[in-house]
């Protein structure tokens, strides 16, 4: 088999012989070779599984690394393009002035020529994917029109997130992408499909060397770099026009340690690749007879943006945030190096990664999390609604009685996920689903809620509660959280972490409840959680929003509009959400915060709202670990130093525009 040297030489001398892309082969000396991670990626150096500060061995994908000696061998070839993959070597400061304007875009001098993309793909082992938008089979633009495929995409677009998380570039927050390629039956009136705010290229990552090559290329050419795991992010943080995307979805390793020791921790733990999704880790934990802290959504990437942004869970009232469970993380930093971070290895970076947000300090490749013993769970569901025998006043009185118990319920380790909506015509609806009581029997939960149901009866409302007992978290989670909608072009969301103090003072409680009621009366759709993240067992110091430690309610408010309606109506709904409805909630909770990962795309004073007193340190660490701004995402730490060049609806930064320094 040809050496890397001759492959590269052939690539540069015979660019027409390169046939990367769909075929994933390389023609060298008239021989067709597969361009996969067996032929080319071994240019990366195998690193011993325990050659770091990690107390768990590296995952297989992490033992394939780009190192100085690999690069030295490539540099020996005296090919100018190889320097594009160099680690940061201090020439950075000089470059900062060169890059003082915008990121590099197609048409710019520094934008890689096709040959550079081909060499990159060769070094990646054929893992480079040129973006073909997910909904393109509905159009002619990419010469892949396929009516049957389009019908499938259209029918499953909103209700089958598995389909989107398996695509290299499809994302949930399509509105901020710029709506440049959706099925026309959903984005009514759309007549063409463009790459728009999606990245130009994605790398289907299967090893660390590929991440290092991508980070180095992006840094050295000032390319916009994004990281996509599942694409769930509310704020379109896993997309960007003209970007190179690191797609971590295939990093699926799950390693279980029954007796893990690290620092003062003794107990079960998992080492997880950063592509692991909620349904996968819950299934594995169940098999090993343990429980892990993760979110409710089935397809959310638990070890990506979820945990980096804090991560709330049906178990948070009991155990805290997901980021509180992390014992160490492996990460590729902006200089291209691979590091183990933990409370004893680069502790400042570890602090920032635990709650500081995705796409900010580096690309995480795996993390080690604590696991807990198996737990029984009891769930409860019921519906409150107006009707022939229930007036709106009775409805609100019952809801108010429920709210009054928020401190008590979270102190008992419970989590309640419920929605409140205005059906129009003075009719209201609120479904409790589920009331999640970990470590409680049915009898214990019934005792906890008996006073509430007695109040409902006094108010004159008769609800039909359904209790279900489960012997473990997995069965309870699986039965309680259906797959959630995805990819709407006619919704905006925002949220507030309402503090416990608002429950402890009767006047504040009234003001809080009345503000929320007024928002629903005016058309806001509330998706809320009675949840606390201040567990009895304590929590580590990390970059998690301190507002999480004070809250008993994470309250998401959505504004929806008719997708076939006028642009003015959409803009009015969007602005009402941020500047009217959410202002009412901010007014009753001055100094509190909001959860970045489920937040307003244009949250006012986002630094304070998402990180509070932790922001100054988080920002200082951003300067230390990413001085060139290799990583960027909307509302991420340090993002105030950048701006998108165009707006949607006049005030929503469009990911389908250029990213420039302010
Ligand atoms: C249906 C649904 C249910 C949800 N349920 C919950 C819940 O129960 N609890 C909760 O706390 N949140 C929940 N969320 C919010 C969720 O935490 C965020 O959407 C989160 O950003 C998802 O992370 P991801 O990696 O899956 O998504 P992505 O959109 O792929 O990534 C999100 C962000 O993290 C970055 N990122 C991803 N992987 C890495 C990595 N390896 N290294 C560095 N940066 C990375 C991305 O660049 C992006 O900025 C839910 C969201 C949805 C849409
Ligand atoms: C570098 O090249 C030398 C000589 O061909 C080879 O022995 C060595 O294994 C290479 N090192 C790496 C890290 O590829
Ligand atoms: C890549 O190499 C080619 C061929 O040597 C050269 O023409 C081109 O300028 C190089 N590109 C960059 C960005 O260095
Ligand atoms: C330093 O990195 C730059 C790319 O940023 C590269 O062009 C240069 O060759 C490198 N210098 C050394 C000595 O490795
Ligand atoms: C996708 O849509 C098709 C109709 O085109 C439907 O038959 C199928 O059940 C859907 N698949 C999923 C997984 O929802
Ligand atoms: C999604 O909706 C389609 C119809 O539009 C249906 O055929 C399909 O089964 C649904 N899929 C899921 C997962 O609910
Ligand atoms: C190589 O790719 C295969 C299939 O994509 C994957 O299963 C394997 O883990 C990869 N190996 C490495 C070392 O990246
Ligand atoms: C281990 O941690 C120490 C202290 O933070 C650090 O100096 C060292 O570089 C780390 N080593 C590795 C291989 O990460
Ligand atoms: C669960 O309940 C048992 C007994 O009621 C108690 O001993 C244990 O500490 C509880 N676990 C947690 C995590 O609260
Ligand atoms: C709060 O509202 C309730 C019900 O409307 C009322 O009875 C109570 O007096 C109010 N308390 C305060 C302190 O305003």
PDB file of C-alpha atoms in Angstrom, residues 18-26 35 121 126-130 132:
ATOM      1  CA  UNK A  18      -8.683  12.759  -6.576  1.00  0.00           C
ATOM      2  CA  UNK A  19     -12.183  11.450  -6.368  1.00  0.00           C
ATOM      3  CA  UNK A  20     -13.158  12.161  -2.819  1.00  0.00           C
ATOM      4  CA  UNK A  21     -16.673  12.854  -1.720  1.00  0.00           C
ATOM      5  CA  UNK A  22     -19.424  10.433  -2.472  1.00  0.00           C
ATOM      6  CA  UNK A  23     -17.144   7.724  -3.848  1.00  0.00           C
ATOM      7  CA  UNK A  24     -14.655   8.042  -0.942  1.00  0.00           C
ATOM      8  CA  UNK A  25     -11.775   6.701  -3.016  1.00  0.00           C
ATOM      9  CA  UNK A  26      -8.412   8.105  -4.025  1.00  0.00           C
ATOM     10  CA  UNK A  35     -10.133   6.905   1.487  1.00  0.00           C
ATOM     11  CA  UNK A 121     -10.098  15.183   3.128  1.00  0.00           C
ATOM     12  CA  UNK A 126     -12.326  10.699   3.548  1.00  0.00           C
ATOM     13  CA  UNK A 127     -14.494  12.079   6.356  1.00  0.00           C
ATOM     14  CA  UNK A 128     -15.186  15.474   4.728  1.00  0.00           C
ATOM     15  CA  UNK A 129     -18.793  16.053   3.660  1.00  0.00           C
ATOM     16  CA  UNK A 130     -19.795  18.910   1.376  1.00  0.00           C
ATOM     17  CA  UNK A 132     -26.236  19.069   0.797  1.00  0.00           C
TER      18      UNK A 132
END
